[in-house]
Amino acid sequence: MKRIYLDYAATTPTDPAVVQAMLPYYSEAFGNPSSLYSYGQENREVLQKARRTVAAAIGADPDEIIFTSCGTEADNAALLGTARANIGKGNHIITTSIEHHAVLETAHAMTKEGFDVTIVPVDGDGIVDPTVIEKAITPKTTLISVMHANNEVGTIQPIAEISRIARGAGVYLHTDAVQTVGHLPVDVDEMGIDLMSVSAHKFYGPKGVGFLYVRSGTRINPFMHGGGQENGRRAGTENVAGIVGMSTALEIALADRDEEAARQTSLRDRLISGLVDVGGIQLNGHSDKRLPNNVNVSVDYVEGESMMLNLDLDGICISTGSACSSVSAEPSHVLTALNIPPEKAHCSLRLTLGKWTTEEDVERVLEIFPSMVKRLRAMSPLGHGR
């Protein structure tokens, strides 16, 4: 039985070319970049080359890139580092109700340090109204954090418009671009971004490495303390192999980004139309302003977990929401923010495509899905006979 992987938003398989690029740095080129002898200095130059590659991919300067262990660390560093560094101006930050837990949980923890956090709502499609953010700004606001695209429902936010508001108020703007870098055009100058979080394993790079973009002149305190790595901005011996893998993966992703986005959009739309045709199925998130690979639906009268497990028996891997919160029995905070009732939120599925998804994969899902839904609805007291 062929296995079909449709959870690329959770993680992507590492591209074989990326693995090959990484291998020498586990054995032959093993030096610590902080060491002064040749082994170390050779790897220091490898890091700088990767830094230049990553920076060019987002329209940044190499000195504005801080390598991290993941997107979550980058989110934590952006919020905590910026808020603490600017406490003299104020203690207020703004974010949205559909952010990743890496942002929302950090913001919640910051309230215990005396920070004031405003969480603005989104509309029924999962998009934040920039004017709502503008109204939330106070003289004590120092940071606004809005993700570029949501990891669950795929909605793309008006970052450039929010940036104009933030700059007009003298407030920094952070965006979690974990789902978009490598998949959509991202230029930090054109979009007016001051801080941006990225994770390699979302664009066919390795797990355990990411980066934080920090615009030159942005006041930010180090999040991790220890040695003087990353120009004193992030302590800890750099993951050379992972960073090489991330820069290689980003180069590969950018080479065919537009073509691949168009291909995935076509497959996405075919999948959406086929699922909705089953009946009693609603698309969650905006129909157009969404990631090329994202499908999130609610299926009346059938729990998402039941569908996920049944599809897994047929070799199809999908998700009921964010991989980072899949162990929770609570309805998705993202779907709740979209005012989707709990009974429908519990009946949701997320299917996300990738560069190895084929038309045959999509058609196989659409072949299996109707009979599975019919069978599970027949077993449900609420869906019996439907």
Short mmCIF file of C-alpha atoms in Angstrom, two decimals:
data_model
loop_
_atom_site.label_atom_id
_atom_site.label_comp_id
_atom_site.label_asym_id
_atom_site.label_seq_id
_atom_site.Cartn_x
_atom_site.Cartn_y
_atom_site.Cartn_z
CA MET A 1 0.00 0.00 0.00
CA LYS A 2 1.40 3.37 -1.02
CA ARG A 3 1.48 5.87 1.81
CA ILE A 4 0.26 9.37 1.00
CA TYR A 5 1.62 12.18 3.16
CA LEU A 6 -0.62 15.24 3.39
CA ASP A 7 0.68 17.00 6.49
CA TYR A 8 3.41 19.19 5.03
CA ALA A 9 2.41 22.08 7.32
CA ALA A 10 3.52 19.96 10.29
CA THR A 11 6.88 19.06 8.78
CA THR A 12 8.43 18.28 5.42
CA PRO A 13 10.75 15.42 4.47
CA THR A 14 14.32 16.61 4.17
CA ASP A 15 15.31 16.92 0.53
CA PRO A 16 17.96 14.26 -0.35
CA ALA A 17 20.18 16.99 -1.83
CA VAL A 18 20.00 18.79 1.52
CA VAL A 19 21.05 15.65 3.40
CA GLN A 20 24.06 15.27 1.11
CA ALA A 21 25.08 18.87 1.70
CA MET A 22 24.91 18.36 5.47
CA LEU A 23 26.82 15.08 5.79
CA PRO A 24 30.41 16.43 5.73
CA TYR A 25 29.70 18.65 8.73
CA TYR A 26 28.96 15.67 10.97
CA SER A 27 32.37 14.05 10.47
CA GLU A 28 35.01 15.62 8.22
CA ALA A 29 34.27 19.33 8.75
CA PHE A 30 33.39 19.04 12.43
CA GLY A 31 35.09 22.15 13.82
CA ASN A 32 33.52 24.55 16.29
CA PRO A 33 33.03 27.89 14.47
CA SER A 34 34.24 29.74 17.58
CA SER A 35 37.63 28.00 17.55
CA LEU A 36 40.55 30.05 16.25
CA TYR A 37 42.41 27.26 14.47
CA SER A 38 41.69 26.17 10.90
CA TYR A 39 38.99 23.61 11.63
CA GLY A 40 36.96 26.27 13.41
CA GLN A 41 37.64 29.15 11.06
CA GLU A 42 36.73 27.09 8.01
CA ASN A 43 33.33 26.39 9.54
CA ARG A 44 32.97 30.01 10.55
CA GLU A 45 33.21 30.94 6.87
CA VAL A 46 30.67 28.20 6.06
CA LEU A 47 28.27 29.87 8.51
CA GLN A 48 28.83 33.26 6.95
CA LYS A 49 28.16 31.88 3.48
CA ALA A 50 24.90 30.33 4.73
CA ARG A 51 24.01 33.61 6.42
CA ARG A 52 24.47 35.46 3.13
CA THR A 53 22.28 32.92 1.32
CA VAL A 54 19.49 33.13 3.88
CA ALA A 55 19.61 36.92 4.00
CA ALA A 56 19.44 37.26 0.21
CA ALA A 57 16.37 35.00 0.14
CA ILE A 58 14.35 37.50 2.18
CA GLY A 59 15.93 40.77 1.03
CA ALA A 60 17.93 41.27 4.22
CA ASP A 61 21.55 41.99 5.13
CA PRO A 62 23.61 39.07 6.50
CA ASP A 63 24.21 40.88 9.81
CA GLU A 64 20.44 40.92 10.36
CA ILE A 65 20.21 37.09 10.57
CA ILE A 66 20.40 35.26 13.90
CA PHE A 67 20.52 31.46 13.64
CA THR A 68 18.26 29.66 16.12
CA SER A 69 17.24 26.08 16.96
CA CYS A 70 13.74 26.44 15.49
CA GLY A 71 10.83 28.77 14.77
CA THR A 72 9.59 28.54 18.34
CA GLU A 73 12.87 29.83 19.71
CA ALA A 74 12.81 32.62 17.12
CA ASP A 75 9.29 33.62 18.23
CA ASN A 76 10.32 33.61 21.89
CA ALA A 77 13.45 35.62 21.18
CA ALA A 78 11.53 38.19 19.12
CA LEU A 79 8.82 38.81 21.70
CA LEU A 80 10.82 38.57 24.90
CA GLY A 81 13.98 40.21 23.56
CA THR A 82 12.23 43.17 21.95
CA ALA A 83 9.75 43.79 24.75
CA ARG A 84 12.42 43.68 27.44
CA ALA A 85 14.80 45.91 25.48
CA ASN A 86 12.12 48.57 25.03
CA ILE A 87 10.57 48.50 28.49
CA GLY A 88 11.65 52.11 28.95
CA LYS A 89 9.12 53.16 26.31
CA GLY A 90 6.27 50.94 27.44
CA ASN A 91 5.09 47.48 28.40
CA HIS A 92 2.32 46.85 25.87
CA ILE A 93 2.35 44.35 23.00
CA ILE A 94 -0.35 43.39 20.51
CA THR A 95 -0.93 40.05 18.84
CA THR A 96 -3.84 38.10 17.33
CA SER A 97 -6.10 35.27 18.45
CA ILE A 98 -4.86 32.84 15.77
CA GLU A 99 -1.12 32.99 16.38
CA HIS A 100 0.95 29.85 16.86
CA HIS A 101 1.27 28.71 20.47
CA ALA A 102 4.92 29.78 20.33
CA VAL A 103 3.66 33.38 20.24
CA LEU A 104 0.50 33.11 22.34
CA GLU A 105 2.10 31.13 25.16
CA THR A 106 5.07 33.48 25.22
CA ALA A 107 2.74 36.47 25.37
CA HIS A 108 0.82 34.84 28.21
CA ALA A 109 4.06 34.22 30.13
CA MET A 110 5.04 37.85 29.61
CA THR A 111 2.01 39.04 31.55
CA LYS A 112 3.65 37.52 34.63
CA GLU A 113 6.58 39.89 34.05
CA GLY A 114 4.23 42.87 34.06
CA PHE A 115 3.68 43.20 30.33
CA ASP A 116 0.25 44.17 29.07
CA VAL A 117 -0.91 42.01 26.15
CA THR A 118 -3.80 42.81 23.80
CA ILE A 119 -5.07 39.93 21.66
CA VAL A 120 -7.08 41.25 18.73
CA PRO A 121 -9.75 39.12 17.01
CA VAL A 122 -9.95 37.96 13.40
CA ASP A 123 -12.96 37.74 11.11
CA GLY A 124 -14.79 34.57 10.10
CA ASP A 125 -12.19 33.89 7.40
CA GLY A 126 -9.32 34.17 9.84
CA ILE A 127 -8.01 37.55 8.69
CA VAL A 128 -7.18 40.40 11.03
CA ASP A 129 -8.48 43.88 10.22
CA PRO A 130 -5.53 46.33 10.33
CA THR A 131 -7.79 49.06 11.67
CA VAL A 132 -8.51 46.90 14.72
CA ILE A 133 -4.78 46.70 15.39
CA GLU A 134 -4.47 50.45 14.88
CA LYS A 135 -7.17 51.10 17.49
CA ALA A 136 -5.39 48.80 19.96
CA ILE A 137 -2.13 50.79 19.86
CA THR A 138 -1.40 52.91 22.92
CA PRO A 139 1.53 55.23 23.80
CA LYS A 140 3.03 52.24 25.66
CA THR A 141 2.90 49.82 22.73
CA THR A 142 6.34 48.60 21.67
CA LEU A 143 5.64 45.50 19.56
CA ILE A 144 2.99 44.03 17.27
CA SER A 145 3.21 40.34 16.34
CA VAL A 146 1.07 39.02 13.46
CA MET A 147 1.84 35.79 11.60
CA HIS A 148 2.24 35.98 7.82
CA ALA A 149 0.04 32.92 7.18
CA ASN A 150 -1.80 30.70 9.61
CA ASN A 151 -0.54 27.16 10.06
CA GLU A 152 -4.02 25.65 10.51
CA VAL A 153 -6.39 27.39 8.10
CA GLY A 154 -3.80 28.91 5.79
CA THR A 155 -5.10 32.48 5.77
CA ILE A 156 -2.58 35.10 4.64
CA GLN A 157 -2.51 38.33 6.62
CA PRO A 158 -2.12 41.91 5.24
CA ILE A 159 1.36 42.33 6.71
CA ALA A 160 2.40 45.31 4.57
CA GLU A 161 -0.70 47.27 5.60
CA ILE A 162 -0.17 46.40 9.26
CA SER A 163 3.46 47.50 8.91
CA ARG A 164 2.44 50.96 7.70
CA ILE A 165 0.31 51.35 10.79
CA ALA A 166 3.08 50.09 13.08
CA ARG A 167 5.70 52.38 11.57
CA GLY A 168 3.37 55.35 11.78
CA ALA A 169 3.06 54.69 15.50
CA GLY A 170 6.77 53.99 16.05
CA VAL A 171 6.08 50.35 16.96
CA TYR A 172 8.10 47.29 15.91
CA LEU A 173 6.41 44.60 13.81
CA HIS A 174 7.22 40.91 14.20
CA THR A 175 5.82 38.23 11.92
CA ASP A 176 5.97 34.46 12.20
CA ALA A 177 6.70 33.46 8.59
CA VAL A 178 7.28 29.78 9.30
CA GLN A 179 4.62 28.71 6.80
CA THR A 180 5.55 31.15 4.03
CA VAL A 181 9.32 31.51 3.61
CA GLY A 182 10.36 29.20 0.79
CA HIS A 183 6.77 28.98 -0.45
CA LEU A 184 5.64 32.58 -1.10
CA PRO A 185 7.54 35.77 -1.98
CA VAL A 186 8.85 37.34 1.23
CA ASP A 187 10.82 40.59 1.20
CA VAL A 188 11.32 42.20 4.58
CA ASP A 189 11.81 45.69 3.13
CA GLU A 190 8.79 45.59 0.83
CA MET A 191 6.64 44.17 3.62
CA GLY A 192 8.04 46.50 6.29
CA ILE A 193 8.95 43.73 8.74
CA ASP A 194 11.25 44.44 11.70
CA LEU A 195 11.53 40.88 13.06
CA MET A 196 10.67 37.59 11.38
CA SER A 197 10.77 33.95 12.52
CA VAL A 198 11.60 31.07 10.13
CA SER A 199 12.01 27.30 10.54
CA ALA A 200 13.98 25.07 8.13
CA HIS A 201 11.87 21.93 8.39
CA LYS A 202 8.90 23.66 6.76
CA PHE A 203 10.73 23.97 3.42
CA TYR A 204 12.44 20.56 3.15
CA GLY A 205 15.33 21.39 5.45
CA PRO A 206 16.30 19.61 8.68
CA LYS A 207 14.51 19.87 12.01
CA GLY A 208 16.23 21.69 14.84
CA VAL A 209 17.33 24.82 13.00
CA GLY A 210 15.77 28.15 12.05
CA PHE A 211 16.54 31.84 12.11
CA LEU A 212 15.30 35.17 13.38
CA TYR A 213 15.57 38.21 11.13
CA VAL A 214 16.14 41.41 13.12
CA ARG A 215 16.18 44.68 11.20
CA SER A 216 19.29 46.75 11.80
CA GLY A 217 18.62 49.30 14.54
CA THR A 218 15.92 47.25 16.25
CA ARG A 219 16.44 47.21 19.99
CA ILE A 220 16.46 43.61 21.21
CA ASN A 221 18.03 41.87 24.20
CA PRO A 222 19.69 38.46 23.90
CA PHE A 223 17.24 35.66 24.66
CA MET A 224 19.93 33.09 25.48
CA HIS A 225 23.05 33.89 27.49
CA GLY A 226 26.45 32.24 27.52
CA GLY A 227 29.14 32.62 24.88
CA GLY A 228 29.42 35.37 22.34
CA GLN A 229 28.02 33.50 19.34
CA GLU A 230 25.90 35.28 16.72
CA ASN A 231 27.61 38.57 17.57
CA GLY A 232 26.51 38.23 21.16
CA ARG A 233 22.82 37.99 20.24
CA ARG A 234 22.27 34.25 20.73
CA ALA A 235 24.56 32.09 22.83
CA GLY A 236 25.29 28.46 22.01
CA THR A 237 27.52 26.58 19.58
CA GLU A 238 26.02 26.92 16.12
CA ASN A 239 24.50 23.86 14.44
CA VAL A 240 26.74 24.02 11.37
CA ALA A 241 25.27 20.97 9.62
CA GLY A 242 21.73 22.17 10.23
CA ILE A 243 22.47 25.71 9.07
CA VAL A 244 24.10 24.38 5.88
CA GLY A 245 21.01 22.22 5.36
CA MET A 246 18.68 25.18 5.90
CA SER A 247 20.50 27.44 3.43
CA THR A 248 20.66 24.64 0.85
CA ALA A 249 16.96 23.87 1.28
CA LEU A 250 16.07 27.53 0.88
CA GLU A 251 18.08 27.82 -2.33
CA ILE A 252 16.29 24.77 -3.75
CA ALA A 253 12.88 26.03 -2.65
CA LEU A 254 13.37 29.45 -4.23
CA ALA A 255 14.49 27.98 -7.55
CA ASP A 256 11.02 26.61 -8.34
CA ARG A 257 8.89 28.47 -5.79
CA ASP A 258 6.45 30.18 -8.16
CA GLU A 259 5.96 27.14 -10.37
CA GLU A 260 5.47 24.88 -7.38
CA ALA A 261 3.02 27.29 -5.73
CA ALA A 262 0.90 27.31 -8.90
CA ARG A 263 0.96 23.51 -9.08
CA GLN A 264 -0.02 23.11 -5.44
CA THR A 265 -2.78 25.70 -5.77
CA SER A 266 -4.31 23.66 -8.59
CA LEU A 267 -4.15 20.47 -6.52
CA ARG A 268 -5.50 22.31 -3.48
CA ASP A 269 -8.52 23.62 -5.37
CA ARG A 270 -9.23 20.18 -6.81
CA LEU A 271 -9.08 18.69 -3.32
CA ILE A 272 -11.37 21.36 -1.86
CA SER A 273 -14.00 20.99 -4.57
CA GLY A 274 -13.93 17.21 -4.33
CA LEU A 275 -14.31 17.22 -0.56
CA VAL A 276 -17.12 19.79 -0.55
CA ASP A 277 -18.99 17.74 -3.16
CA VAL A 278 -19.34 14.95 -0.60
CA GLY A 279 -21.92 17.12 1.20
CA GLY A 280 -22.01 18.49 4.73
CA ILE A 281 -18.43 19.72 4.44
CA GLN A 282 -17.36 23.36 4.86
CA LEU A 283 -14.05 25.04 4.05
CA ASN A 284 -12.43 26.85 6.96
CA GLY A 285 -10.42 30.00 6.24
CA HIS A 286 -10.47 32.36 3.31
CA SER A 287 -11.19 30.78 -0.07
CA ASP A 288 -8.52 32.79 -1.94
CA LYS A 289 -6.23 34.50 0.58
CA ARG A 290 -4.75 31.22 1.75
CA LEU A 291 -1.57 29.22 1.38
CA PRO A 292 -1.24 27.33 -1.92
CA ASN A 293 -1.06 24.00 -0.13
CA ASN A 294 -3.63 24.36 2.67
CA VAL A 295 -7.03 22.66 2.92
CA ASN A 296 -8.94 22.85 6.21
CA VAL A 297 -12.50 21.55 6.34
CA SER A 298 -15.17 20.66 8.87
CA VAL A 299 -17.14 17.48 8.21
CA ASP A 300 -20.59 17.40 9.78
CA TYR A 301 -21.29 14.62 12.30
CA VAL A 302 -17.83 12.99 12.14
CA GLU A 303 -15.03 13.64 14.63
CA GLY A 304 -11.73 14.70 13.13
CA GLU A 305 -9.75 12.14 15.11
CA SER A 306 -11.91 9.30 13.76
CA MET A 307 -11.34 10.46 10.19
CA MET A 308 -7.62 10.86 10.77
CA LEU A 309 -7.26 7.33 12.16
CA ASN A 310 -9.39 5.78 9.43
CA LEU A 311 -7.44 7.54 6.70
CA ASP A 312 -4.22 6.37 8.32
CA LEU A 313 -5.41 2.78 7.92
CA ASP A 314 -5.57 3.49 4.18
CA GLY A 315 -2.05 4.93 4.25
CA ILE A 316 -3.13 8.60 4.16
CA CYS A 317 -1.48 10.91 6.71
CA ILE A 318 -3.40 14.08 7.57
CA SER A 319 -3.92 16.23 10.65
CA THR A 320 -6.79 17.51 12.73
CA GLY A 321 -4.97 20.79 13.37
CA SER A 322 -1.56 22.07 14.43
CA ALA A 323 0.96 19.31 15.06
CA CYS A 324 2.19 21.25 18.09
CA SER A 325 -1.20 20.94 19.82
CA SER A 326 -2.48 17.62 18.46
CA VAL A 327 -2.45 15.99 21.92
CA SER A 328 -5.03 18.46 23.24
CA ALA A 329 -8.68 17.45 23.54
CA GLU A 330 -9.76 21.08 23.35
CA PRO A 331 -11.09 22.46 20.04
CA SER A 332 -8.55 24.34 17.96
CA HIS A 333 -8.01 27.87 19.26
CA VAL A 334 -7.73 28.99 15.63
CA LEU A 335 -11.12 27.60 14.62
CA THR A 336 -12.61 28.95 17.85
CA ALA A 337 -11.25 32.39 16.92
CA LEU A 338 -13.09 32.08 13.59
CA ASN A 339 -16.32 31.62 15.61
CA ILE A 340 -16.66 28.04 14.41
CA PRO A 341 -18.83 26.14 16.93
CA PRO A 342 -17.01 23.52 19.04
CA GLU A 343 -18.95 20.67 17.47
CA LYS A 344 -17.69 21.71 14.02
CA ALA A 345 -14.18 22.48 15.26
CA HIS A 346 -13.94 18.92 16.60
CA CYS A 347 -14.97 17.71 13.14
CA SER A 348 -12.16 19.47 11.30
CA LEU A 349 -9.32 18.13 9.17
CA ARG A 350 -6.21 19.80 7.82
CA LEU A 351 -4.69 18.45 4.62
CA THR A 352 -1.52 20.19 3.45
CA LEU A 353 0.25 19.42 0.19
CA GLY A 354 3.92 19.47 -0.74
CA LYS A 355 6.29 19.20 -3.64
CA TRP A 356 6.01 15.43 -3.72
CA THR A 357 2.20 15.42 -3.72
CA THR A 358 0.80 14.16 -7.04
CA GLU A 359 -2.53 14.35 -8.82
CA GLU A 360 -2.85 10.61 -8.19
CA ASP A 361 -2.47 11.23 -4.45
CA VAL A 362 -5.30 13.77 -4.46
CA GLU A 363 -7.57 11.53 -6.52
CA ARG A 364 -6.86 8.63 -4.18
CA VAL A 365 -7.99 10.71 -1.21
CA LEU A 366 -11.15 11.76 -3.04
CA GLU A 367 -11.82 8.13 -3.91
CA ILE A 368 -11.60 6.95 -0.31
CA PHE A 369 -13.10 9.94 1.49
CA PRO A 370 -16.84 9.71 0.56
CA SER A 371 -17.31 6.10 1.64
CA MET A 372 -15.34 6.71 4.84
CA VAL A 373 -17.51 9.70 5.76
CA LYS A 374 -20.69 7.77 4.97
CA ARG A 375 -19.57 4.87 7.15
CA LEU A 376 -18.59 7.07 10.09
CA ARG A 377 -21.75 9.13 9.85
CA ALA A 378 -23.81 5.94 9.97
CA MET A 379 -22.07 5.09 13.24
CA SER A 380 -22.74 8.54 14.73
CA PRO A 381 -25.98 9.18 16.65
CA LEU A 382 -26.13 12.67 15.13
CA GLY A 383 -25.31 11.60 11.61
CA HIS A 384 -27.29 8.36 11.42
CA GLY A 385 -28.98 8.01 8.06
CA ARG A 386 -27.28 11.04 6.50
#
